[in-house]
Amino acid sequence: VDVSDPLPGLTALTCSDTLPASLSPGGTIDCTANYVVQATDTTIVNTATATADQTGQVNSSVTVGVQ
C-alpha cells in the first residue's frame, strides 16, 4: 500500500508504517501531515489517495471551512 496527498503546502506524510507497506486483510495505516492555513483560505479541500497492487485506488476527502 502506498499513500499520497498532493495538497499544495502540506508537509510530508508521516505514517504508522514505512511506505509502501504490506497490510493484512482489515489492516490499517495512519498518516498525518501539517498544513498552515493561508490568509486567502476560505475552504480547504484535501484528498489523500491509497494505492495497492491487489485492490483499486481509494480516495479519502475532507472539506474544512476556515473562519
CSV table of N, CA, C and O in Angstrom, one decimal:
chain,number,residue,atom,x,y,z
A,1,VAL,N,0.8,-1.2,0.0
A,1,VAL,CA,0.0,0.0,0.0
A,1,VAL,C,0.9,1.2,0.0
A,1,VAL,O,1.9,1.3,0.7
A,2,ASP,N,0.5,2.2,-0.8
A,2,ASP,CA,1.2,3.5,-0.8
A,2,ASP,C,0.1,4.6,-0.6
A,2,ASP,O,-1.0,4.4,-1.0
A,3,VAL,N,0.5,5.7,0.0
A,3,VAL,CA,-0.4,6.8,0.3
A,3,VAL,C,0.2,8.1,-0.2
A,3,VAL,O,1.4,8.3,0.0
A,4,SER,N,-0.6,8.9,-0.9
A,4,SER,CA,-0.2,10.2,-1.4
A,4,SER,C,-1.2,11.2,-1.1
A,4,SER,O,-2.4,10.9,-0.9
A,5,ASP,N,-0.7,12.5,-0.9
A,5,ASP,CA,-1.6,13.6,-0.7
A,5,ASP,C,-1.0,14.8,-1.4
A,5,ASP,O,0.0,15.4,-0.9
A,6,PRO,N,-1.6,15.3,-2.5
A,6,PRO,CA,-0.9,16.3,-3.3
A,6,PRO,C,-1.3,17.8,-2.8
A,6,PRO,O,-1.0,18.7,-3.6
A,7,LEU,N,-1.9,18.0,-1.7
A,7,LEU,CA,-2.4,19.3,-1.3
A,7,LEU,C,-1.1,20.2,-1.3
A,7,LEU,O,-0.2,20.0,-0.5
A,8,PRO,N,-1.1,21.3,-2.0
A,8,PRO,CA,0.0,22.3,-2.0
A,8,PRO,C,0.2,22.8,-0.6
A,8,PRO,O,-0.8,23.2,0.1
A,9,GLY,N,1.4,22.9,-0.2
A,9,GLY,CA,1.7,23.4,1.2
A,9,GLY,C,1.7,22.4,2.3
A,9,GLY,O,2.1,22.8,3.4
A,10,LEU,N,1.3,21.2,2.0
A,10,LEU,CA,1.2,20.2,3.0
A,10,LEU,C,2.6,19.6,3.3
A,10,LEU,O,3.4,19.5,2.4
A,11,THR,N,3.0,19.4,4.6
A,11,THR,CA,4.2,18.8,4.9
A,11,THR,C,4.2,17.3,4.4
A,11,THR,O,3.2,16.8,4.1
A,12,ALA,N,5.4,16.7,4.5
A,12,ALA,CA,5.5,15.3,4.1
A,12,ALA,C,4.6,14.4,5.0
A,12,ALA,O,4.5,14.7,6.2
A,13,LEU,N,4.1,13.4,4.5
A,13,LEU,CA,3.3,12.5,5.3
A,13,LEU,C,4.2,11.7,6.3
A,13,LEU,O,5.3,11.3,5.9
A,14,THR,N,3.7,11.5,7.5
A,14,THR,CA,4.3,10.7,8.5
A,14,THR,C,3.3,9.6,8.8
A,14,THR,O,2.2,9.9,9.2
A,15,CYS,N,3.7,8.3,8.5
A,15,CYS,CA,2.7,7.2,8.6
A,15,CYS,C,3.2,6.2,9.7
A,15,CYS,O,4.3,6.1,10.0
A,16,SER,N,2.2,5.4,10.2
A,16,SER,CA,2.5,4.5,11.2
A,16,SER,C,3.3,3.3,10.8
A,16,SER,O,3.9,2.6,11.6
A,17,ASP,N,3.4,3.1,9.4
A,17,ASP,CA,4.3,2.1,8.8
A,17,ASP,C,5.0,2.8,7.7
A,17,ASP,O,4.6,3.7,7.1
A,18,THR,N,6.2,2.3,7.4
A,18,THR,CA,7.0,2.8,6.3
A,18,THR,C,6.3,2.5,5.0
A,18,THR,O,5.9,1.3,4.8
A,19,LEU,N,6.2,3.5,4.1
A,19,LEU,CA,5.5,3.3,2.8
A,19,LEU,C,6.5,3.0,1.8
A,19,LEU,O,7.6,3.5,1.8
A,20,PRO,N,6.2,2.2,0.8
A,20,PRO,CA,5.0,1.4,0.7
A,20,PRO,C,5.0,0.3,1.8
A,20,PRO,O,6.1,-0.2,2.2
A,21,ALA,N,3.8,-0.1,2.2
A,21,ALA,CA,3.7,-1.1,3.3
A,21,ALA,C,2.8,-2.3,2.9
A,21,ALA,O,2.0,-2.2,2.0
A,22,SER,N,3.0,-3.4,3.6
A,22,SER,CA,2.2,-4.5,3.4
A,22,SER,C,1.1,-4.6,4.5
A,22,SER,O,1.4,-4.3,5.7
A,23,LEU,N,-0.1,-4.8,4.1
A,23,LEU,CA,-1.2,-4.9,5.1
A,23,LEU,C,-1.9,-6.2,5.0
A,23,LEU,O,-2.1,-6.8,4.0
A,24,SER,N,-2.3,-6.7,6.2
A,24,SER,CA,-3.1,-7.9,6.3
A,24,SER,C,-4.6,-7.4,6.0
A,24,SER,O,-4.9,-6.3,6.2
A,25,PRO,N,-5.4,-8.4,5.6
A,25,PRO,CA,-6.8,-8.0,5.4
A,25,PRO,C,-7.4,-7.3,6.7
A,25,PRO,O,-7.2,-7.8,7.8
A,26,GLY,N,-8.0,-6.2,6.5
A,26,GLY,CA,-8.6,-5.4,7.6
A,26,GLY,C,-7.6,-4.5,8.3
A,26,GLY,O,-7.9,-3.8,9.2
A,27,GLY,N,-6.3,-4.6,7.9
A,27,GLY,CA,-5.3,-3.8,8.5
A,27,GLY,C,-5.4,-2.3,8.1
A,27,GLY,O,-6.1,-1.9,7.2
A,28,THR,N,-4.8,-1.4,8.9
A,28,THR,CA,-4.8,0.0,8.7
A,28,THR,C,-3.4,0.6,8.8
A,28,THR,O,-2.5,0.1,9.4
A,29,ILE,N,-3.3,1.8,8.2
A,29,ILE,CA,-2.1,2.6,8.3
A,29,ILE,C,-2.7,4.0,8.6
A,29,ILE,O,-3.6,4.5,8.0
A,30,ASP,N,-2.1,4.7,9.6
A,30,ASP,CA,-2.5,6.0,9.9
A,30,ASP,C,-1.4,7.0,9.4
A,30,ASP,O,-0.2,6.7,9.7
A,31,CYS,N,-1.8,8.0,8.7
A,31,CYS,CA,-0.8,9.0,8.2
A,31,CYS,C,-1.3,10.4,8.6
A,31,CYS,O,-2.5,10.7,8.7
A,32,THR,N,-0.3,11.3,9.0
A,32,THR,CA,-0.6,12.6,9.3
A,32,THR,C,0.4,13.6,8.6
A,32,THR,O,1.4,13.2,8.1
A,33,ALA,N,-0.1,14.8,8.4
A,33,ALA,CA,0.8,15.9,7.9
A,33,ALA,C,0.2,17.2,8.4
A,33,ALA,O,-0.8,17.2,9.0
A,34,ASN,N,1.0,18.2,8.2
A,34,ASN,CA,0.6,19.6,8.7
A,34,ASN,C,0.4,20.5,7.5
A,34,ASN,O,1.1,20.4,6.5
A,35,TYR,N,-0.6,21.4,7.7
A,35,TYR,CA,-0.8,22.5,6.7
A,35,TYR,C,-1.0,23.8,7.4
A,35,TYR,O,-1.8,23.8,8.4
A,36,VAL,N,-0.4,24.8,6.9
A,36,VAL,CA,-0.5,26.2,7.5
A,36,VAL,C,-1.6,26.9,6.8
A,36,VAL,O,-1.5,27.1,5.5
A,37,VAL,N,-2.7,27.3,7.5
A,37,VAL,CA,-3.8,28.0,6.8
A,37,VAL,C,-3.3,29.3,6.3
A,37,VAL,O,-2.6,30.1,7.0
A,38,GLN,N,-3.6,29.6,5.1
A,38,GLN,CA,-3.3,30.9,4.4
A,38,GLN,C,-4.4,31.9,4.6
A,38,GLN,O,-5.5,31.6,4.8
A,39,ALA,N,-4.0,33.2,4.6
A,39,ALA,CA,-5.0,34.3,4.7
A,39,ALA,C,-6.1,34.2,3.7
A,39,ALA,O,-7.2,34.7,4.0
A,40,THR,N,-5.8,33.7,2.5
A,40,THR,CA,-6.8,33.6,1.4
A,40,THR,C,-7.6,32.4,1.5
A,40,THR,O,-8.6,32.3,0.7
A,41,ASP,N,-7.3,31.5,2.4
A,41,ASP,CA,-8.1,30.2,2.5
A,41,ASP,C,-9.5,30.5,3.1
A,41,ASP,O,-9.6,31.1,4.2
A,42,THR,N,-10.5,30.1,2.4
A,42,THR,CA,-11.9,30.2,3.0
A,42,THR,C,-12.4,28.7,3.2
A,42,THR,O,-13.2,28.5,4.1
A,43,THR,N,-12.0,27.8,2.4
A,43,THR,CA,-12.3,26.4,2.5
A,43,THR,C,-11.1,25.6,2.0
A,43,THR,O,-10.5,25.9,1.0
A,44,ILE,N,-10.8,24.6,2.8
A,44,ILE,CA,-9.7,23.7,2.4
A,44,ILE,C,-10.3,22.3,2.1
A,44,ILE,O,-11.0,21.8,2.9
A,45,VAL,N,-10.0,21.9,0.9
A,45,VAL,CA,-10.5,20.6,0.4
A,45,VAL,C,-9.2,19.7,0.3
A,45,VAL,O,-8.3,20.1,-0.5
A,46,ASN,N,-9.2,18.6,1.0
A,46,ASN,CA,-8.0,17.8,1.0
A,46,ASN,C,-8.4,16.3,0.6
A,46,ASN,O,-9.3,15.8,1.2
A,47,THR,N,-7.6,15.7,-0.3
A,47,THR,CA,-7.9,14.4,-0.7
A,47,THR,C,-6.6,13.6,-0.7
A,47,THR,O,-5.6,13.9,-1.3
A,48,ALA,N,-6.6,12.5,0.1
A,48,ALA,CA,-5.5,11.6,0.1
A,48,ALA,C,-5.9,10.3,-0.7
A,48,ALA,O,-7.0,10.0,-0.8
A,49,THR,N,-4.9,9.7,-1.3
A,49,THR,CA,-5.1,8.5,-2.1
A,49,THR,C,-4.2,7.4,-1.7
A,49,THR,O,-3.0,7.5,-1.5
A,50,ALA,N,-4.9,6.2,-1.5
A,50,ALA,CA,-4.2,5.0,-1.2
A,50,ALA,C,-4.2,4.1,-2.4
A,50,ALA,O,-5.3,4.0,-3.1
A,51,THR,N,-3.1,3.5,-2.8
A,51,THR,CA,-3.0,2.6,-3.9
A,51,THR,C,-2.3,1.3,-3.5
A,51,THR,O,-1.5,1.3,-2.6
A,52,ALA,N,-2.7,0.2,-4.1
A,52,ALA,CA,-2.2,-1.1,-3.8
A,52,ALA,C,-2.2,-1.9,-5.1
A,52,ALA,O,-3.0,-1.7,-6.0
A,53,ASP,N,-1.3,-3.0,-5.1
A,53,ASP,CA,-1.3,-3.8,-6.3
A,53,ASP,C,-2.4,-4.8,-6.3
A,53,ASP,O,-2.6,-5.5,-7.3
A,54,GLN,N,-3.1,-5.0,-5.2
A,54,GLN,CA,-4.2,-6.0,-5.1
A,54,GLN,C,-5.6,-5.5,-5.0
A,54,GLN,O,-6.6,-6.2,-5.0
A,55,THR,N,-5.7,-4.2,-5.0
A,55,THR,CA,-7.0,-3.5,-4.9
A,55,THR,C,-7.0,-2.3,-5.8
A,55,THR,O,-5.9,-1.8,-6.2
A,56,GLY,N,-8.1,-1.7,-6.0
A,56,GLY,CA,-8.2,-0.4,-6.7
A,56,GLY,C,-7.7,0.7,-5.8
A,56,GLY,O,-7.5,0.6,-4.6
A,57,GLN,N,-7.6,1.9,-6.5
A,57,GLN,CA,-7.3,3.1,-5.8
A,57,GLN,C,-8.4,3.5,-4.8
A,57,GLN,O,-9.6,3.4,-5.2
A,58,VAL,N,-8.1,4.0,-3.7
A,58,VAL,CA,-9.1,4.5,-2.7
A,58,VAL,C,-8.8,6.0,-2.3
A,58,VAL,O,-7.6,6.3,-2.0
A,59,ASN,N,-9.8,6.8,-2.5
A,59,ASN,CA,-9.6,8.2,-2.1
A,59,ASN,C,-10.4,8.5,-0.8
A,59,ASN,O,-11.4,8.0,-0.6
A,60,SER,N,-9.8,9.4,0.0
A,60,SER,CA,-10.5,9.9,1.2
A,60,SER,C,-10.4,11.4,1.2
A,60,SER,O,-9.3,11.9,1.1
A,61,SER,N,-11.5,12.1,1.3
A,61,SER,CA,-11.5,13.5,1.3
A,61,SER,C,-12.2,14.1,2.5
A,61,SER,O,-13.0,13.5,3.1
A,62,VAL,N,-11.7,15.4,2.8
A,62,VAL,CA,-12.4,16.1,3.9
A,62,VAL,C,-12.4,17.6,3.4
A,62,VAL,O,-11.4,18.1,2.7
A,63,THR,N,-13.4,18.3,3.8
A,63,THR,CA,-13.6,19.7,3.5
A,63,THR,C,-13.7,20.4,4.8
A,63,THR,O,-14.6,20.1,5.6
A,64,VAL,N,-12.9,21.5,5.0
A,64,VAL,CA,-12.9,22.2,6.2
A,64,VAL,C,-13.1,23.7,5.9
A,64,VAL,O,-12.4,24.3,5.1
A,65,GLY,N,-14.1,24.3,6.5
A,65,GLY,CA,-14.3,25.7,6.3
A,65,GLY,C,-13.4,26.5,7.3
A,65,GLY,O,-13.2,26.1,8.4
A,66,VAL,N,-12.9,27.6,6.8
A,66,VAL,CA,-12.0,28.5,7.6
A,66,VAL,C,-12.7,29.7,7.9
A,66,VAL,O,-13.3,30.4,7.1
A,67,GLN,N,-12.7,30.1,9.2
A,67,GLN,CA,-13.4,31.3,9.7
A,67,GLN,C,-12.4,32.4,10.1
A,67,GLN,O,-11.3,32.1,10.5
